[in-house]
XYZ file of C-alpha atoms in Angstrom:
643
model
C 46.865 21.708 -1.955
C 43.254 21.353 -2.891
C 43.196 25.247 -4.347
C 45.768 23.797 -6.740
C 43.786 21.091 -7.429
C 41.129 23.049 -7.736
C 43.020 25.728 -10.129
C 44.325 22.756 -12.437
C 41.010 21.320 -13.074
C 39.724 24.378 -13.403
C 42.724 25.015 -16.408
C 42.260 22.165 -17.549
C 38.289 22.291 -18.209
C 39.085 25.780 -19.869
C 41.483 24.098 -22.109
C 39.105 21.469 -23.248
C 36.558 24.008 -23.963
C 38.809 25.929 -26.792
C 40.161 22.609 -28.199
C 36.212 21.738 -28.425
C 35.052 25.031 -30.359
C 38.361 24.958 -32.493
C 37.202 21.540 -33.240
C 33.198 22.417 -33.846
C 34.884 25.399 -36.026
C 37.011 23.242 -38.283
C 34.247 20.560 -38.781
C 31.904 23.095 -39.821
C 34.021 24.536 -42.329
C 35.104 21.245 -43.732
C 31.138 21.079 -44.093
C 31.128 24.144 -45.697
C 33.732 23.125 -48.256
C 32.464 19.325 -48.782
C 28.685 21.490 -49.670
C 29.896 23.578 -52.224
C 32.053 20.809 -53.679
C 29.579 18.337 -53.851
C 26.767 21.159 -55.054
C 29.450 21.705 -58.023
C 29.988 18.252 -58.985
C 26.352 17.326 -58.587
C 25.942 20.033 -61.384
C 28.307 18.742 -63.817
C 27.605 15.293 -62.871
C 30.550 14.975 -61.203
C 33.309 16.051 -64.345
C 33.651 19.514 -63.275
C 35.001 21.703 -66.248
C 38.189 23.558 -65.711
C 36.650 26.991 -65.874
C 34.119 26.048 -63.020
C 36.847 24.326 -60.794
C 38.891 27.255 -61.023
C 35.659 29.463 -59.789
C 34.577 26.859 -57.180
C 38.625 27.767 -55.503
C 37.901 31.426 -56.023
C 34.354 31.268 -54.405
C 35.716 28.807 -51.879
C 37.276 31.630 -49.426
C 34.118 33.936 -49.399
C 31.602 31.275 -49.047
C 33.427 30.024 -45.868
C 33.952 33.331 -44.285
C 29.821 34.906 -45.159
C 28.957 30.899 -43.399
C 31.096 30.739 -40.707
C 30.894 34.350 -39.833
C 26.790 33.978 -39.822
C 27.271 30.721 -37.618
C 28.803 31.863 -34.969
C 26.512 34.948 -35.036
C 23.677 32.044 -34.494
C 26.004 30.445 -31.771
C 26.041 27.222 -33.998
C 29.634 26.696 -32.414
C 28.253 26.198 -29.196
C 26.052 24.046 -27.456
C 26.369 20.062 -27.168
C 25.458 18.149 -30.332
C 24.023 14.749 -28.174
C 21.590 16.922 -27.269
C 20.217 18.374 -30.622
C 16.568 19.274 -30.854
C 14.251 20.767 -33.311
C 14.937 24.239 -32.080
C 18.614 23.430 -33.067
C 17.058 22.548 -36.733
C 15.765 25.321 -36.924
C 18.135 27.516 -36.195
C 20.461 25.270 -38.729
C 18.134 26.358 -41.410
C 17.769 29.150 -40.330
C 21.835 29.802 -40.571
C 21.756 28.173 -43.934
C 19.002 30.761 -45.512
C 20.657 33.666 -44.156
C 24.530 32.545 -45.461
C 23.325 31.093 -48.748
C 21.412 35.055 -48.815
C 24.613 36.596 -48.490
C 26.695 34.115 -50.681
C 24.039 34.864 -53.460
C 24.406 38.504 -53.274
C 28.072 38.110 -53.193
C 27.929 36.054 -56.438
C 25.033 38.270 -58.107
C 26.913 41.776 -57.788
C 30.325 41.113 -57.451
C 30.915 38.271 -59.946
C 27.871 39.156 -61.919
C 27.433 35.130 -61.842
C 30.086 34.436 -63.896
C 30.824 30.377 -64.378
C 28.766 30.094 -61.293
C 25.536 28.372 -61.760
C 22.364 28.909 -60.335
C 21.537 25.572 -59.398
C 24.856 24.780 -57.374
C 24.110 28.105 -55.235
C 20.836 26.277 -54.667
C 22.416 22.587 -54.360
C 24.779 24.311 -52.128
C 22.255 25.443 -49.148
C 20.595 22.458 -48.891
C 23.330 19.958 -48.801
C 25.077 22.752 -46.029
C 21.696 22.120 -43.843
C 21.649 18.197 -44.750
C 25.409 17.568 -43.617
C 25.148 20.024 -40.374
C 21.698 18.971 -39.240
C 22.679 15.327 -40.036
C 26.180 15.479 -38.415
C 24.273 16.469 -35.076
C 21.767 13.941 -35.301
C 24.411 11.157 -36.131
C 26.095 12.163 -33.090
C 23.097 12.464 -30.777
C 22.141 8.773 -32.284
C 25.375 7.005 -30.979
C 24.682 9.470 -27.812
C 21.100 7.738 -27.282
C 22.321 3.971 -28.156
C 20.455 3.973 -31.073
C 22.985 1.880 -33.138
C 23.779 -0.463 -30.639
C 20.033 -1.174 -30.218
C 19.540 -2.048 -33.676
C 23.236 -4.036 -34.079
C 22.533 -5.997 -31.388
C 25.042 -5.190 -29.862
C 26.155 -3.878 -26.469
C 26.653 -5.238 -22.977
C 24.195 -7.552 -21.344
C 20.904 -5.546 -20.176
C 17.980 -6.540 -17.653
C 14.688 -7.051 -20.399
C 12.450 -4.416 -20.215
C 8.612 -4.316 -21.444
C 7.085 -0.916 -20.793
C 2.601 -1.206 -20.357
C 1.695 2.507 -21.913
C 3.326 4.187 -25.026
C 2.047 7.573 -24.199
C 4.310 10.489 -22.790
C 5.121 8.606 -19.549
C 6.588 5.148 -21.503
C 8.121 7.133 -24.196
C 10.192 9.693 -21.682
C 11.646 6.431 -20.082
C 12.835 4.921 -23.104
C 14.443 8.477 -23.947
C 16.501 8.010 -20.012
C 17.161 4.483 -20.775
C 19.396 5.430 -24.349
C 20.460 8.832 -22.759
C 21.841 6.824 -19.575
C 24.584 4.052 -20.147
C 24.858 3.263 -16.191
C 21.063 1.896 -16.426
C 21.608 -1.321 -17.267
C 17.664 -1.846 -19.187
C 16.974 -2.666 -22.757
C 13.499 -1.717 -23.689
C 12.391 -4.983 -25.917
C 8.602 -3.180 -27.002
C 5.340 -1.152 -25.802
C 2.673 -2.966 -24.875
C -0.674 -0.434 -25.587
C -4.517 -1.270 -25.093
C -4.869 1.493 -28.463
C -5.605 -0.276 -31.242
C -4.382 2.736 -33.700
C -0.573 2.082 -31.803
C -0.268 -1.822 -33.021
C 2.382 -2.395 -34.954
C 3.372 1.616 -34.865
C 7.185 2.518 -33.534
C 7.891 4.841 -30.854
C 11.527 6.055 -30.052
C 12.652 3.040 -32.144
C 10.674 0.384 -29.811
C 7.618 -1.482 -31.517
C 4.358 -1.735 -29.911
C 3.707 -5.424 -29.794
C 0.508 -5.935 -28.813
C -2.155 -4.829 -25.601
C -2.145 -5.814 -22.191
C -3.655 -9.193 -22.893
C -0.387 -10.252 -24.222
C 1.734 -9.474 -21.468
C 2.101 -13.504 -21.126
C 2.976 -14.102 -24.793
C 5.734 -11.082 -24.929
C 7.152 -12.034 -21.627
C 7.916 -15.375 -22.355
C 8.527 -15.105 -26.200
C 11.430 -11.605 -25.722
C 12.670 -13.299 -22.241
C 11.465 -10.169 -19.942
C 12.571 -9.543 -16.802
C 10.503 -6.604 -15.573
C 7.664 -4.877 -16.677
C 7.109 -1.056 -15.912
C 3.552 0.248 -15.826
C 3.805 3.563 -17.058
C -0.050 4.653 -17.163
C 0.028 7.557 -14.633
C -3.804 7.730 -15.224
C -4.596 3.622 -15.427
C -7.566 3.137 -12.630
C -7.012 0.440 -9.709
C -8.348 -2.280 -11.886
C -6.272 -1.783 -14.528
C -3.421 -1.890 -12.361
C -4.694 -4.559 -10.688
C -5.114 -7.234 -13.901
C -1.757 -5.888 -14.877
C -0.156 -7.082 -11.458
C -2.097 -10.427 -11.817
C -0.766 -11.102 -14.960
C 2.661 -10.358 -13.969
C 2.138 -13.036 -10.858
C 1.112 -15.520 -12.802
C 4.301 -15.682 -14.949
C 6.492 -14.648 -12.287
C 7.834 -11.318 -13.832
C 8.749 -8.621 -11.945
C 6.505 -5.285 -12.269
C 6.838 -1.575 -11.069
C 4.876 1.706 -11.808
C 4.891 5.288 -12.188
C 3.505 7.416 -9.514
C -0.366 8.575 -10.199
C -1.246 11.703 -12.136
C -2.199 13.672 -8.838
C 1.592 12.773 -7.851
C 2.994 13.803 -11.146
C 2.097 17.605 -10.370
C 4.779 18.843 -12.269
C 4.471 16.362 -15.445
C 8.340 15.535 -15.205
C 8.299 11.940 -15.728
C 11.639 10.303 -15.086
C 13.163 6.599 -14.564
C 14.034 7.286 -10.567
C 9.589 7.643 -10.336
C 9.655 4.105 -11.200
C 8.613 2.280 -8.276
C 7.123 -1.008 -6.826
C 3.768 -1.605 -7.102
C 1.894 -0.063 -4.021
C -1.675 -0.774 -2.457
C -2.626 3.165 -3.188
C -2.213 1.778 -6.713
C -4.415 -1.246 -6.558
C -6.701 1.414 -4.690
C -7.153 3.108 -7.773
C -8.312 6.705 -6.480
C -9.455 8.364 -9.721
C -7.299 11.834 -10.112
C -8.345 14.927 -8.449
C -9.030 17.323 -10.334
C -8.202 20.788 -8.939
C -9.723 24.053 -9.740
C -6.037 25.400 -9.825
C -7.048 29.115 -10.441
C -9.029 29.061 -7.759
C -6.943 27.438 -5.066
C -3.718 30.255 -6.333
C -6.549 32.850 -5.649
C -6.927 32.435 -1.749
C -2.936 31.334 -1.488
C -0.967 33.118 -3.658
C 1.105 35.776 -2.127
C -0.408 34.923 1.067
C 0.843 34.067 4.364
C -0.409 30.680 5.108
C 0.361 29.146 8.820
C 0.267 25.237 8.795
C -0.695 23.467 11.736
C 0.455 19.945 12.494
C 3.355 21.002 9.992
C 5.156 17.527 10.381
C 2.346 15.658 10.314
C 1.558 13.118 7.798
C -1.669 15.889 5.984
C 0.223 18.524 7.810
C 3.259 18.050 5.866
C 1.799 17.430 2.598
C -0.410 20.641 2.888
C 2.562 22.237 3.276
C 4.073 20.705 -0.012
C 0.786 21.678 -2.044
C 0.280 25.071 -0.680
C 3.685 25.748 -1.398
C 3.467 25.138 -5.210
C 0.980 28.285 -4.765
C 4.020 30.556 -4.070
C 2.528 32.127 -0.752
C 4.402 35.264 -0.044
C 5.612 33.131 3.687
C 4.807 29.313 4.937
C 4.805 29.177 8.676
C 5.381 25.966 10.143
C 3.489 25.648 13.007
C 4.569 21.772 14.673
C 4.894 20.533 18.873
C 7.852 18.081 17.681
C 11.179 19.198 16.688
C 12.283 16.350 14.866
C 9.392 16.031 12.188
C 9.387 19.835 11.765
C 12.878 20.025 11.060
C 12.391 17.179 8.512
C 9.680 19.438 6.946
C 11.591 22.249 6.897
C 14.692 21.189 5.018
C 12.826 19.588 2.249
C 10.405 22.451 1.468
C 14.071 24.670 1.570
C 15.589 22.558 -0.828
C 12.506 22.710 -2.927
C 10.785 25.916 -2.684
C 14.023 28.074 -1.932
C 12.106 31.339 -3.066
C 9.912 30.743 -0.970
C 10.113 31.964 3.266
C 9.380 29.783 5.397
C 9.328 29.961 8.986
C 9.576 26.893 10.852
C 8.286 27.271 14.865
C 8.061 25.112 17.551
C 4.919 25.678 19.640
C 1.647 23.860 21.282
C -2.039 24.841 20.238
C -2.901 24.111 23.413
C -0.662 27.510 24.970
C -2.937 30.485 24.284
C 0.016 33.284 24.777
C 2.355 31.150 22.434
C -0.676 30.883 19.930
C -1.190 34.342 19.948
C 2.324 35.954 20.398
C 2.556 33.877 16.857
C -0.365 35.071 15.245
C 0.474 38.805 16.197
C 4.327 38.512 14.518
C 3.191 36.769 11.054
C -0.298 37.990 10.964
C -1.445 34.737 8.476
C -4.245 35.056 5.966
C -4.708 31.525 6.013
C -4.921 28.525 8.364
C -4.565 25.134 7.667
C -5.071 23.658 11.156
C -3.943 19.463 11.130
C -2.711 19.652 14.761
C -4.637 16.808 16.408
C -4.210 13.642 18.232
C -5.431 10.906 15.902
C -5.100 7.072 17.052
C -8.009 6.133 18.289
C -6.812 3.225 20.897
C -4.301 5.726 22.254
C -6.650 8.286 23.028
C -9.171 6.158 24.828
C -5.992 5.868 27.298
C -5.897 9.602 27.254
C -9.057 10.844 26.878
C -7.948 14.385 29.043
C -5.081 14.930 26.731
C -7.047 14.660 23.991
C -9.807 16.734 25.142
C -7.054 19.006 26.039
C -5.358 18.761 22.738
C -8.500 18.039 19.692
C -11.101 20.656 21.761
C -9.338 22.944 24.089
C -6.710 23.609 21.205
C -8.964 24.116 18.398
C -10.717 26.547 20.211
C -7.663 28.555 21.562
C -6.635 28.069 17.417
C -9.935 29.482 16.030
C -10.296 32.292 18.653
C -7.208 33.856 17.423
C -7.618 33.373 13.614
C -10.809 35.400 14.361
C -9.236 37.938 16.588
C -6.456 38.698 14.043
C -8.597 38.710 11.252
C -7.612 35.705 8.894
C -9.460 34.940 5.623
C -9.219 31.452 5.662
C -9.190 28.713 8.323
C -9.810 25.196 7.434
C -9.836 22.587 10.041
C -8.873 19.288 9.100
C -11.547 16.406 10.731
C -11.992 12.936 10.665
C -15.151 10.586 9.486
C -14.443 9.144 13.251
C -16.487 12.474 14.523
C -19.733 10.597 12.903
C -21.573 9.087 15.504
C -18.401 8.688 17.862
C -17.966 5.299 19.415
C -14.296 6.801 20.637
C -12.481 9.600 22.388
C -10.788 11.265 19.204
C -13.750 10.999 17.086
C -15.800 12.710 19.983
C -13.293 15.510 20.398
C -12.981 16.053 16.525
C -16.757 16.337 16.312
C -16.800 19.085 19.471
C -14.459 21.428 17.915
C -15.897 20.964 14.426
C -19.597 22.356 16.564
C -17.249 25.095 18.010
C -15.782 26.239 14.855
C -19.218 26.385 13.255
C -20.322 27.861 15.801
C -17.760 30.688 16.174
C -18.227 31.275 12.268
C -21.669 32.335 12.770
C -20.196 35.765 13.577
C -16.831 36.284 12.104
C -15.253 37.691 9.219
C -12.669 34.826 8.920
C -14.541 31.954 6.467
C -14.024 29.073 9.240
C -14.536 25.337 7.035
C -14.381 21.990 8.134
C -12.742 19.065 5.417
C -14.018 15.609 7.188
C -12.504 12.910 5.712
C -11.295 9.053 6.457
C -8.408 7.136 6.556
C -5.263 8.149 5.170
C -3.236 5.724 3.032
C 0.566 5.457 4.660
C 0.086 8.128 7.622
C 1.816 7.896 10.070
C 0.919 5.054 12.312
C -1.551 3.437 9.825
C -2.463 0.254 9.231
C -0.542 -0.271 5.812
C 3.304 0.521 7.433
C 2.230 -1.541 10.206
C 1.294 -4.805 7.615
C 4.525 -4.156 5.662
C 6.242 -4.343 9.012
C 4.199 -7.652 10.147
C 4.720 -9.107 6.757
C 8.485 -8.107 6.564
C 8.759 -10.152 10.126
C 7.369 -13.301 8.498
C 3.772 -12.587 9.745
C 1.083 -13.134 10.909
C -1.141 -10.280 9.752
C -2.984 -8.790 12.443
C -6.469 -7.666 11.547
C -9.104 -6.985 14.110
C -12.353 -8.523 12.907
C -13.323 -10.407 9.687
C -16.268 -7.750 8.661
C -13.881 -4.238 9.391
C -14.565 -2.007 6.724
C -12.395 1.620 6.477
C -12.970 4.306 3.815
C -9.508 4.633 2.258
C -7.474 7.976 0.136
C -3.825 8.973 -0.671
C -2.357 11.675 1.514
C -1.808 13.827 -1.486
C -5.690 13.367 -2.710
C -6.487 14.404 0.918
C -4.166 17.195 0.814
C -4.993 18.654 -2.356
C -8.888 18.281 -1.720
C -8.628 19.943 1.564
C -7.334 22.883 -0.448
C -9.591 22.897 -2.751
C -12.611 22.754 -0.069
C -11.043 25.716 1.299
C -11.287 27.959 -1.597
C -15.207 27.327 -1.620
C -16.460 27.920 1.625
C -18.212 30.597 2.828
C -18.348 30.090 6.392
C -19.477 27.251 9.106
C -19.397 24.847 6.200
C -18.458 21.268 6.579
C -16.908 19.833 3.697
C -17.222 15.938 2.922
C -14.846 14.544 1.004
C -15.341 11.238 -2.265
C -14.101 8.836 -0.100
C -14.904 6.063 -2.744
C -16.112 2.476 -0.975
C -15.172 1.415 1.488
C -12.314 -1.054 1.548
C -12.479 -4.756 3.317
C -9.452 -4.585 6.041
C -8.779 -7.837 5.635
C -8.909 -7.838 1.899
C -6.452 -5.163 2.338
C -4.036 -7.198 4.172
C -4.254 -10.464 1.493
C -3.526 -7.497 -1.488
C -0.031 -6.188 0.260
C 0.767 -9.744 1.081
C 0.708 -10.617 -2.385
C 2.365 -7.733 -3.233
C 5.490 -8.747 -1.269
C 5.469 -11.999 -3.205
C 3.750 -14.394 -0.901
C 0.783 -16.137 -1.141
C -2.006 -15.215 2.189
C -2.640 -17.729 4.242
C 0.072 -20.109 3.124
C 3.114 -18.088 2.821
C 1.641 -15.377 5.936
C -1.159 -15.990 7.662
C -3.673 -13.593 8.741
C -5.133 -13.539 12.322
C -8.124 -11.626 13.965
C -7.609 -10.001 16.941
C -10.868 -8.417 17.967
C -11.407 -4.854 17.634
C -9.679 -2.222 19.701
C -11.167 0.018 22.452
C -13.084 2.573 20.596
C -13.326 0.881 17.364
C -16.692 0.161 15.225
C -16.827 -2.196 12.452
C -17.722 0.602 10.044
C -17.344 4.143 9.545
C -19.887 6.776 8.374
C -19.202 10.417 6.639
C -23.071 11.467 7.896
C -24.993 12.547 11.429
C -27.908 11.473 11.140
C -30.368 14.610 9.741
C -27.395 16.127 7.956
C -28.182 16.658 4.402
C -25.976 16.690 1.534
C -25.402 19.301 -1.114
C -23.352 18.873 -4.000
C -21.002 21.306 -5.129
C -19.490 22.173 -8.577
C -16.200 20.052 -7.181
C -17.585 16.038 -8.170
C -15.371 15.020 -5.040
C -16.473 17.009 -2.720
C -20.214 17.611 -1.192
C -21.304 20.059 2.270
C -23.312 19.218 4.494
C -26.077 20.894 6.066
C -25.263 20.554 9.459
C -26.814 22.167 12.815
C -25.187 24.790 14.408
C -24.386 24.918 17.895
C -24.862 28.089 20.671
C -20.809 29.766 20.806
C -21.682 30.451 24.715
C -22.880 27.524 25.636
C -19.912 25.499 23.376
C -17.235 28.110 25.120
C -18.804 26.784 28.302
C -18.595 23.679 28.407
C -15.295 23.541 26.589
C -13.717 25.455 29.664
C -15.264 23.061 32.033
C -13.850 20.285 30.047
C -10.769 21.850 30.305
C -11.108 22.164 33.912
C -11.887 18.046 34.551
C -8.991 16.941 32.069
C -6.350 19.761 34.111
C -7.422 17.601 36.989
C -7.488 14.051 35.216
C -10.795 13.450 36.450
C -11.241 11.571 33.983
C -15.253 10.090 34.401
C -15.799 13.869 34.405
C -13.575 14.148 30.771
C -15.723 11.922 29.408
C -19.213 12.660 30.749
C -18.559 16.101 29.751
C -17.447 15.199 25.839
C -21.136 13.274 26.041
C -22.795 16.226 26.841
C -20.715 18.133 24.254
C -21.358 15.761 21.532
C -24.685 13.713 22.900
C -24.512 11.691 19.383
C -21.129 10.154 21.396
C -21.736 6.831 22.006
C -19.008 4.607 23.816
C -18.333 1.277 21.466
C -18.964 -1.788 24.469
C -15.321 -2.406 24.391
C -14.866 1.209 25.320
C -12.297 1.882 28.162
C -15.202 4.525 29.412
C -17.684 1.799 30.047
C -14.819 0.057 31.989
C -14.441 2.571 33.954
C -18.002 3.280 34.432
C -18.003 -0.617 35.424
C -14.859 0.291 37.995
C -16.361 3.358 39.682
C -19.820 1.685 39.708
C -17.864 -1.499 42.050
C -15.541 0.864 43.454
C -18.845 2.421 45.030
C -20.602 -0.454 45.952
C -17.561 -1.005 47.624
């Protein structure tokens, strides 16, 4: 039953097609014949003598057969006429020149010009390109909405008024008339270029600048507005949104520039407003030549694959066409997530998805020696910070123990390139993950000393929307009603979008040289708690009245601010304006492979004093915030003796 189906639609779509070109065939030659007539009686101001009618029906049959026959040489009988461009123009004219050529030499040689004059064989080629070209555009017009637009009109639309009438605003206004199901009517541009005033775009007026986003609203009863400034800075954004509130419009945006890799703008990128937009995170600007240098054709193993920078690494690296992208991820579920979408998108491109721990030497190994990778990305790593002062023996285990076992084999199996991914937190450590971070970045500088593989650290802060962050977890408290949770008044956090991160980290990659460590723009630092009043206004409430905000002290492990610097670290600038290296000290590889086994040793035991004792004398900059859980249980052991 369905292969019938299947077989009559498949009939019937065939059947459609011939009655189409038959139709495209006669059109154009009752365009042929309307030309010729029109070029005649445009000559003899429409009273065409006897004598010249009689040669316009003789001339008639071999005009349309040297036209039609160089037509469908052209393929002017194919193709869809809503969708005419200025390739198709050309090509009209291009059909016309060649025809009205042939039509000449037809009437030159063969009816030595007799009763034929020049002027109609002229008049003749250009109203042959006016009708075709405009018959096209007429129909891609009604195709687009245009004439509903202007009439007035149409079914009922939601009010649209579009903030940018650049690229970005002017492709949405193309969707919009292409696309009947999206119910929007674009009522005007709104553009802080003076030179745009008054000017028409698409057939929509620009009506003023951003300061006028009150006036329009209320005077062309707007609905929505639609930021569509991929490049417009945090402030920008910002006043926009504020003048939205005030009026009580809705407003949504295009994604950033550094989002927009591959310039398609479109109306499903329209989203709400976002923090990372208020943020305002100037665009990266990537050294693309460089990056394809190191990646292309490579095989590149991901670590942390289905991770929130794991998983974005992957999506960047893969725009690089590496010759294979292995997947290298502990949980199944997030790596199979990975997977499938890079598929879907990159389906040139192997990939090689494998389930594995950093922390098993033979599986690390047995890996490196089937793929043999050129280039590591390693973003494996236990991150929260409150969790791991819990655990501090898995993540010794995990941050130090597998780093190491990581490094050892990239160096053993001769890759290029391995850039570890670290964390501001390894700065002074007041925690557990920022002292196990900053022991295998001293390991893997230490290790590069004498290696052939270029070992880099990228150390770099907060991520906005990882997993597990603090905006999904606002969104969540807000969504509930509230309150906001934030742990102290004075919290401060260096913020930057996971595809900034991402890209940057492959961009530090393709400049070091070995045992560098890579600091990335982070900006300023961001106010937690202004944070939380920004996303509660973006969900339409007001702080404090609507959702209230609480403090809840800070966390085990937690300072009030971060730092990017030890202290006797230097900074040198490189040719990248976001990124800088540091000069940091390098540590002894013996003594490091030491003390990493014996810290090994006291977290396969869970003695877990001796973890953490041992990560001091690892990383003696490691000092335990007071609210630590290690100075608890220095507190407990210390009464457990006295005891």
């Amino acid at each position: 039953m369905n292969d019938n189906q299947d077989s009559q639609k498949t009939g019937a779509v065939k059947t459609w097609e011939r009655v189409r070109f038959l139709l495209v065939v006669a059109l154009q030659a009752a365009i042929i014949v309307l030309s010729l007539w029109i070029a005649f009686a445009v000559r003899f101001d429409f009273h065409i003598p006897p004598v010249h009618l009689k040669r316009f029906y003789s001339l008639l049959p071999v005009v349309l057969g040297i036209k039609l026959a160089v037509f469908w040489w052209l393929g002017l009988f194919r193709g869809w006429w809503r969708y005419v461009s200025m390739s198709d123009l050309i090509t009209i004219l291009r059909g016309n020149l060649l025809a009205s050529l042939g039509v000449l030499l037809y009437a030159v040689f063969v009816i030595r010009l007799t009763h034929v004059p020049r002027s109609v064989l002229i008049l003749d080629a250009i109203f042959s390109f006016l009708l075709m070209g405009g018959v096209r555009f007429v129909t891609r017009a009604f195709r687009e909405n245009y004439f509903p637009m202007v009439l007035g009109v149409g079914r009922p639309k939601s009010r649209s008024l579009i903030v940018g009438a650049g690229d970005a605003g002017q492709a949405i206004v193309r969707e919009v008339r292409l696309n009947k199901r999206l119910e929007r009517q674009i009522v005007g541009f709104l553009d802080d270029d003076t030179m745009k005033k008054g000017q028409t775009f698409q057939g929509i007026k620009v009506l003023g600048n951003q300061d006028d986003i009150a006036w329009v609203c209320r005077t062309k009863g707007v609905d929505e507005v639609i930021i569509a400034v991929p490049s417009a800075s945090g402030k920008q954004v910002r006043a926009i949104v504020e003048k939205c509130q005030k009026i009580g419009v809705k407003f949504k945006t295009l994604p950033g520039v550094g989002d927009l890799i591959d310039g398609k703008v479109s109306i499903q990128s329209i989203r709400d407003v976002s923090f990372e937009d208020l943020l305002g995170r100037e665009t990266v600007r990537l050294d693309v030549e460089q990056i394809r240098s190191y990646l292309q054709g490579k095989r590149v193993l991901v670590t942390g694959a289905g991770g929130s920078i794991g998983s974005e690494i992957c999506r960047q690296v893969a725009r690089f066409e590496p010759s294979k992208l292995i997947l290298f991820e502990n949980g199944e579920t997030p790596l199979f997530s990975i997977e499938q979408e890079l598929i879907q998108k990159f389906p040139g491109i192997p990939i090689s998805p494998i389930v594995g721990d950093i922390r098993f030497r033979a599986r690390v190994e047995a890996i490196f020696d089937e793929f043999m990778p050129e280039v590591v990305f390693h973003a494996a790593a236990y991150k929260h910070v409150p969790m791991m002062e819990h655990n501090p023996a898995e993540a010794a285990n995990n941050n130090v123990r597998g780093t190491k076992i990581l490094a050892d084999a990239a160096h053993t199996f001769g890759v290029q390139n391995f850039v570890m991914v670290s964390t501001d937190k390894a700065v002074n450590p007041t925690n557990v993950m920022g002292a196990t971070k900053r022991a295998a970045e001293l390991y893997v500088q230490a290790l590069a000393q004498r290696s052939r593989t270029h070992f880099v650290t990228v150390r770099f802060g907060n991520v906005l929307g990882s997993n597990g962050s603090v905006i999904p977890i606002f969104k969540e408290q807000i969504a509930k009603g509230g309150p906001v949770k934030v742990t102290h008044p004075e919290v401060t956090r260096f913020f930057m979008t996971i595809p900034e991160a991402s890209q940057l980290v492959l961009q530090a990659g393709s400049m070091g040289k070995g045992g560098d460590i890579f600091l990335l723009d982070m900006g300023e630092s961001v106010k937690i708690v202004h944070l939380a009043e920004e996303l509660i206004r973006l969900s339409g409430y007001e702080p404090y009245e609507d959702i209230d905000i609480v403090f809840t002290g800070l966390r085990p492990g937690e300072k009030l601010f971060e730092e990017l610097l030890l202290q006797g670290e230097g900074v040198i600038p490189t040719k990248h304006e976001k990124i800088r290296v540091a000069k940091a000290a390098i540590g002894d590889e013996t003594i490091l492979s030491r003390q990493i086994e014996e810290l090994y040793g006291l977290a396969r035991v869970m003695d877990l004093p001796g973890v953490l004792a041992k990560l001091k004398e690892i990383v003696p900059e490691y000092r335990p915030a007071e609210n630590s859980i290690y100075e608890a249980r220095k507190g407990n052991s210390a009464t457990n003796t006295d005891k």
